[in-house]
Coordinates of C-alpha atoms in Angstrom, one line a residue:
X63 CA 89.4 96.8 92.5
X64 CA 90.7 100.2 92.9
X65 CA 91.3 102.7 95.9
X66 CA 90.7 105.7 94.7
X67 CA 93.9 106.8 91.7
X68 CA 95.3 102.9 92.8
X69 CA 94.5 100.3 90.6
X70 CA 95.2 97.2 92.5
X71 CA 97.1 93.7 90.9
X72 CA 93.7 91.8 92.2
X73 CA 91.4 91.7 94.9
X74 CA 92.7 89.7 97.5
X75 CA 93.8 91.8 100.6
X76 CA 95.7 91.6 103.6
X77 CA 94.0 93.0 106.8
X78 CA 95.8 94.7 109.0
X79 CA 97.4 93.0 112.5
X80 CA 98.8 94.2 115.2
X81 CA 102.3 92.9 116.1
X82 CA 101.8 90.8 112.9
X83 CA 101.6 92.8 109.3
X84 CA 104.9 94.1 110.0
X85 CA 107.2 94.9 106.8
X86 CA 108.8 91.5 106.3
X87 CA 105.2 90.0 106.4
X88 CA 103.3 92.2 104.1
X89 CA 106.5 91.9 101.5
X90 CA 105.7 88.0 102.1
X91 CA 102.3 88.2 101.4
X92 CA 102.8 90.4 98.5
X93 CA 105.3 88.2 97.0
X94 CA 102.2 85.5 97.5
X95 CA 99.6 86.7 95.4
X96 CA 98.2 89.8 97.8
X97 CA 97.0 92.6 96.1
X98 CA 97.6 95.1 98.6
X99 CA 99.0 94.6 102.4
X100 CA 97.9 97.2 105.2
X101 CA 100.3 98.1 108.2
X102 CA 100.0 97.5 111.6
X103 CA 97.6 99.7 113.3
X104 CA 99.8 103.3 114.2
X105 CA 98.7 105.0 117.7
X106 CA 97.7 109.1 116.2
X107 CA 99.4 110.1 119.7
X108 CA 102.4 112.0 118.4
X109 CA 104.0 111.4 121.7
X110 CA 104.5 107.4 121.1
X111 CA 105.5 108.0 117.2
X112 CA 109.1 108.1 118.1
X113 CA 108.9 104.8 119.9
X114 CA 111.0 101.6 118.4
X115 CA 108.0 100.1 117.9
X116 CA 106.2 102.6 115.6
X117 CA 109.0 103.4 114.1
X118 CA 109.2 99.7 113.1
X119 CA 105.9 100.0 112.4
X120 CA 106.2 103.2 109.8
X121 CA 109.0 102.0 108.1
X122 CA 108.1 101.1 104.6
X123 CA 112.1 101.2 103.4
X124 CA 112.1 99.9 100.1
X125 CA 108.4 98.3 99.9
X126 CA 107.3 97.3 97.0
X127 CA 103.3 97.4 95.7
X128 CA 100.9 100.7 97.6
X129 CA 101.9 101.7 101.2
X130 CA 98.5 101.6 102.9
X131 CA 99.0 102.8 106.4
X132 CA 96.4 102.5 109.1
X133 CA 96.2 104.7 112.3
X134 CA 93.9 104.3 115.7
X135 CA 92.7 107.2 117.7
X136 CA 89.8 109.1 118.9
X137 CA 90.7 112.7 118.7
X138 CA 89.8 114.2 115.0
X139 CA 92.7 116.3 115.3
X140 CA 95.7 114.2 116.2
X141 CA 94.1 111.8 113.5
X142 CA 94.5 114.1 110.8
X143 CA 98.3 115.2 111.6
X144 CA 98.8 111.8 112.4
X145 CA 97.6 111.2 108.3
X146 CA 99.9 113.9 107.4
X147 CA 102.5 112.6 109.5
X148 CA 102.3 109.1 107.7
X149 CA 101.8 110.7 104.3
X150 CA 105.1 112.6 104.7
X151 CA 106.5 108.7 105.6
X152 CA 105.4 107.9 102.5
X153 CA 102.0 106.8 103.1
X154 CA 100.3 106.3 99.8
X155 CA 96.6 105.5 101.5
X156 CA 95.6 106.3 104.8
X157 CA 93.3 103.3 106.8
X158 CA 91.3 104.5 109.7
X159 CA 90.5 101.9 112.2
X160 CA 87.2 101.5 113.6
X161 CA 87.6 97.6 113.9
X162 CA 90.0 96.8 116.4
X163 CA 87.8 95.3 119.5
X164 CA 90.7 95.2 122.1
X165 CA 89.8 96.3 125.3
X166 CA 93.1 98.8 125.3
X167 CA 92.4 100.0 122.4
X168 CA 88.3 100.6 123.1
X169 CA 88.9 101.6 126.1
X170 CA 90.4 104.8 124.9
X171 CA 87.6 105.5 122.2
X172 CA 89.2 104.3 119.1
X173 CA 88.8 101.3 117.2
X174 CA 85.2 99.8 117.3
X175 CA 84.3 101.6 120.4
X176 CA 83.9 104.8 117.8
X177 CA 80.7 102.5 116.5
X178 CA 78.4 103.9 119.0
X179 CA 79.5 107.9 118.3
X180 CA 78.2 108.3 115.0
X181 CA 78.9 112.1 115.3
X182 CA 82.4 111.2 116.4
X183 CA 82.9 108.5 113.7
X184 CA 81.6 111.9 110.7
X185 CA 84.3 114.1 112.6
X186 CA 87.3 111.8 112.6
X187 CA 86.1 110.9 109.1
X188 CA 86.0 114.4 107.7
X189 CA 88.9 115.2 109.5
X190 CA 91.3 113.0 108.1
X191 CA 90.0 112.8 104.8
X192 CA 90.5 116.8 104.4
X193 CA 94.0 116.7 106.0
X194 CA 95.5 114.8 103.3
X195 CA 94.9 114.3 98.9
X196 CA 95.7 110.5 99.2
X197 CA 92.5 108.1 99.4
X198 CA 91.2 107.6 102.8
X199 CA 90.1 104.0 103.7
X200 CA 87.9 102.6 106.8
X201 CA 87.5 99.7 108.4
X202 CA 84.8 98.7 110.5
X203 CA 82.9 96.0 112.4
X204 CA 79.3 95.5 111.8
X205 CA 78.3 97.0 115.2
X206 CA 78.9 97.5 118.7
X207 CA 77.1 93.9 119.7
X208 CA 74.4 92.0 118.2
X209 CA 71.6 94.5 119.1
X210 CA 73.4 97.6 117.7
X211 CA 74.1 96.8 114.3
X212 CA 74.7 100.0 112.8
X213 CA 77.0 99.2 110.1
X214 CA 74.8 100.8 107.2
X215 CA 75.1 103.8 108.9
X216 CA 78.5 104.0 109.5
X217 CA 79.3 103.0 105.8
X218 CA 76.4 106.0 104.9
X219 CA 78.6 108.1 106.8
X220 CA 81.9 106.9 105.3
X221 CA 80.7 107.6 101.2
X222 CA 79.1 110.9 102.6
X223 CA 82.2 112.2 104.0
X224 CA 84.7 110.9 101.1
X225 CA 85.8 107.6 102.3
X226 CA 87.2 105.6 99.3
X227 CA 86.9 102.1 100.3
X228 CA 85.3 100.6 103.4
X229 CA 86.3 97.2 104.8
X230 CA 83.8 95.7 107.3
X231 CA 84.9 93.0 109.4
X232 CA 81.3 90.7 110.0
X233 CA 81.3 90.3 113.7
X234 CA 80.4 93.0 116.6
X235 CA 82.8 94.4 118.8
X236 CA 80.7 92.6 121.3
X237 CA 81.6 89.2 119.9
X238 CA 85.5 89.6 119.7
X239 CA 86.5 86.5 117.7
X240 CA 83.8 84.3 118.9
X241 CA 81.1 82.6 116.8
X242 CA 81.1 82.6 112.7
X243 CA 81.3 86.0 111.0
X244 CA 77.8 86.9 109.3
X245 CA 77.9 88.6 106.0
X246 CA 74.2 89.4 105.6
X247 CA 75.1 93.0 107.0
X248 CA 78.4 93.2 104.3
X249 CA 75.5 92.5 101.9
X250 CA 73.4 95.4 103.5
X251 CA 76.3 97.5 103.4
X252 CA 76.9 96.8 100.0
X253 CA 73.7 97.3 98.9
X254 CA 73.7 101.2 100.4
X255 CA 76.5 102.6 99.2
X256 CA 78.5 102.9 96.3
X257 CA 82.3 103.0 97.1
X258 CA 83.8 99.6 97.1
X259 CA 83.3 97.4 100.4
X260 CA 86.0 94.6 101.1
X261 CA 84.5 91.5 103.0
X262 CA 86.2 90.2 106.1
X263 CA 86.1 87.5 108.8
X264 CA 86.6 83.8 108.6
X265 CA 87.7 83.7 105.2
X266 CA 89.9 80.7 105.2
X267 CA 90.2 78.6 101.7
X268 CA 89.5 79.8 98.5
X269 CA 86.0 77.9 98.2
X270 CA 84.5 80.7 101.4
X271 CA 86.2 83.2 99.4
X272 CA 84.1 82.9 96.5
X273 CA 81.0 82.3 98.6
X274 CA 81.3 85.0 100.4
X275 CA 81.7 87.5 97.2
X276 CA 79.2 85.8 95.9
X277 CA 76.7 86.2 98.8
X278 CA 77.6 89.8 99.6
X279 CA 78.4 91.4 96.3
X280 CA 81.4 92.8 97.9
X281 CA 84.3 94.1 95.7
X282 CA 87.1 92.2 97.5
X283 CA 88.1 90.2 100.1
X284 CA 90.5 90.6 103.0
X285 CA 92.3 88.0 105.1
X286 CA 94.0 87.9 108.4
X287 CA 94.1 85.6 110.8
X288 CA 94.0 82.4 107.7
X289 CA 97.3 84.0 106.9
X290 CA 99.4 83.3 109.8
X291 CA 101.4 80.9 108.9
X292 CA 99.8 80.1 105.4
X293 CA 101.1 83.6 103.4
X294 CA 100.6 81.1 100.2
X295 CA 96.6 81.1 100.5
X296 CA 96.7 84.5 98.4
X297 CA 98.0 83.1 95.6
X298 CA 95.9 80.3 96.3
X299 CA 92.6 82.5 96.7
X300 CA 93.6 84.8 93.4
X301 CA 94.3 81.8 91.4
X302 CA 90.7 80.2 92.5
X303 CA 88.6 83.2 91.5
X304 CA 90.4 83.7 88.2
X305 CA 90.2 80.2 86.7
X306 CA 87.9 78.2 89.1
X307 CA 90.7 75.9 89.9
X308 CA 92.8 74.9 93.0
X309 CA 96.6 75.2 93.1
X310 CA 98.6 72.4 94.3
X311 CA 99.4 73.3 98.2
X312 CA 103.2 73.9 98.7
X313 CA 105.5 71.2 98.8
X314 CA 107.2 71.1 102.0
X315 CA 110.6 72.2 100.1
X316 CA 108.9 75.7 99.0
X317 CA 107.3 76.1 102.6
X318 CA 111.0 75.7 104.3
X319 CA 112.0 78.2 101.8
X320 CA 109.2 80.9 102.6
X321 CA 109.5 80.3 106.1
X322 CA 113.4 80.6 106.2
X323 CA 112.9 83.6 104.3
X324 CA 110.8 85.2 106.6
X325 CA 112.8 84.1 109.4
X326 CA 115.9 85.9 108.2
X327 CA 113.7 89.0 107.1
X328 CA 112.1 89.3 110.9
X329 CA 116.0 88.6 111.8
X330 CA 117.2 91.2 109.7
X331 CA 114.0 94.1 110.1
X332 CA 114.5 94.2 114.3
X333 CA 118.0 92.8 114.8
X334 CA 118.9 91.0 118.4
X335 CA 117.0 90.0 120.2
X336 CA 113.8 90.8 119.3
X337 CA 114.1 89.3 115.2
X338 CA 114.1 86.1 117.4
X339 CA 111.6 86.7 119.5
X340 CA 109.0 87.9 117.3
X341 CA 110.2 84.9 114.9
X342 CA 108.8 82.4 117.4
X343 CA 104.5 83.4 117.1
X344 CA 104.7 82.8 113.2
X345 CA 107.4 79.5 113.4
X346 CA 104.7 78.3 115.7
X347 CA 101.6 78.6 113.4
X348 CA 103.7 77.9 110.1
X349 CA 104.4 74.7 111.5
X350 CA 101.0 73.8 113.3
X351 CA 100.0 71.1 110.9
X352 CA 103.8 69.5 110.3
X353 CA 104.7 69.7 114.3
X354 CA 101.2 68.3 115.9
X355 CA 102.5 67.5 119.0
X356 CA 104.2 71.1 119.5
X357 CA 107.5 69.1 120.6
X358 CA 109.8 71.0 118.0
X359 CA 107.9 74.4 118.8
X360 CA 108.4 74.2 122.6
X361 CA 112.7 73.6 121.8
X362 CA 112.4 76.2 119.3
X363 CA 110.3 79.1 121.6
X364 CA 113.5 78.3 123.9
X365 CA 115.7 79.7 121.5
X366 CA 116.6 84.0 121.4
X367 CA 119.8 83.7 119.4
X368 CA 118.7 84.3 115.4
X369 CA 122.1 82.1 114.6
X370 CA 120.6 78.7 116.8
X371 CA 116.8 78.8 115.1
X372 CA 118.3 78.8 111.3
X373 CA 120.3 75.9 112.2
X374 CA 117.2 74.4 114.6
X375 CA 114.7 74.8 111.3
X376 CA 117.3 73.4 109.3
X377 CA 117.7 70.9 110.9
X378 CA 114.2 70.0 111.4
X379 CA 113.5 70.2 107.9
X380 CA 116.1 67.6 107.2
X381 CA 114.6 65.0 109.6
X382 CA 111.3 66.4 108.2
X383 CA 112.1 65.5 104.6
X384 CA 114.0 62.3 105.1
X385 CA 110.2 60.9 107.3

């Protein structure tokens, strides 16, 4: 899989999540088998860019693997000086969202919303992709609902106006998170252009993985929500589609050590109090299968000092281990 001059390590990819593929999270996943790890989604108002929080989100302060960036907006203009914004932060591909459905985000034009302004997707496109000489990525949904499935256009549009790799989610806007993905307009997609088109939605072992390339011809796969919690199923996924084989799940020694790891990383990365806070959504879904009941989470969501939930994991662990 490459992206345009970027050859990437394989083609397993982490989508990008707001309030989740932070910097300590994509270095996770990369560490886990991920061949490349897109940002948070970045607002192209210059007015916000100076906020903590997307300054957290730009900062890609010793990063290792390609800084992909992505950025949200409506306005062709602000998108492209947001590019070159990003690009002077060391942005080494530029994502454009079309794919986000939240209703904030829509109802401001960007993200899927753009889906039904084919004129305004080409100039946003053409825009940002002429503001900057790093590739230009897009990612889409398949439509704005189930009767406007427009996706081949979109993606016509994309290759037309030098887009170098196009992820498509398979859902519409319209259907949020509900239902199963469908991958028979991926396939379509596929089948129309040439760039290379990146599957997504509902990928969650490395059996749908394979299916899903499979069915859809598509060049590589991305992941998001299966990874909350489970940053290992890259390594997992890589290792499936190389040799055909599963790897042993992680012991529950090497998934204290990932998840302290990431702890003191989302400790470190935004300091008191938020390392804590933010710590709680992903100690929550690392330990959905181990903590059933939700008993430890509920003691440990109680907890805003970074000092109290190493020694609270710790601790669990230990009684965990000695079950």
């Amino acid at each position: 899989m490459r992206i345009g001059k970027y050859q990437l390590e394989n083609n397993v990819i982490v989508a990008p999540m707001a309030g989740i593929t932070d910097r300590p999270f994509r270095q996770l996943c990369r560490r886990l088998g991920a061949g490349l790890a897109v940002s948070e989604m970045l607002s192209s108002n210059p007015k916000v860019w100076k906020t903590e929080k997307s300054m957290n989100r730009m900062d890609h302060s010793g990063e290792s693997g390609i800084r992909a960036v992505q950025i949200a907006g409506a306005d062709p203009e602000l998108m492209a000086q947001a590019a070159q914004f990003n690009v002077a932060n060391g942005a080494q591909i530029i994502d454009i969202n079309m794919g986000c459905p939240a209703k904030k985000v829509n109802k401001k034009l960007a993200g899927s919303a753009l889906l039904q302004f084919p004129e305004l997707v080409e100039e946003i496109i053409d825009a940002v992709v002429n503001a900057v000489d790093i590739p230009v990525t897009l990612k889409i949904r398949t439509g704005w609902d189930p009767d406007n499935r427009n996706g081949v256009e979109i993606a016509r549009i994309a290759e037309r106006y030098g887009i170098a790799s196009l992820a498509v989610h398979g859902r519409t806007r319209a259907c949020m998170y509900k239902g199963e993905a469908e991958y028979d307009t991926i396939r379509d997609i596929k089948r129309s252009v040439s760039i290379p088109v990146v599957a997504n939605g509902d990928i969650t072992s490395p059996e749908k993985a394979k299916q899903v390339l499979d069915y859809t011809g598509a060049d590589a796969i991305m992941i998001g929500r299966a990874a909350q919690g489970r940053p290992w199923i890259f390594r997992e996924i890589d290792h499936y589609l190389r040799t055909g084989e599963h790897l042993q799940p992680p012991a529950i020694a090497e998934v204290r050590s990932i998840l302290m790891e990431h702890l003191t990383n989302l400790h470190m990365f935004y300091g008191e109090p938020m390392g804590a806070r933010i710590a709680r959504k992903h100690v929550s879904w690392y330990l959905q299968t181990h903590d059933s009941d939700g008993q430890f989470r509920r003691v440990f969501n109680a907890l805003d000092n970074p000092q109290a939930q190493v020694v609270a994991l710790e601790q669990y662990f230990k009684t965990l281990a000695a079950n």
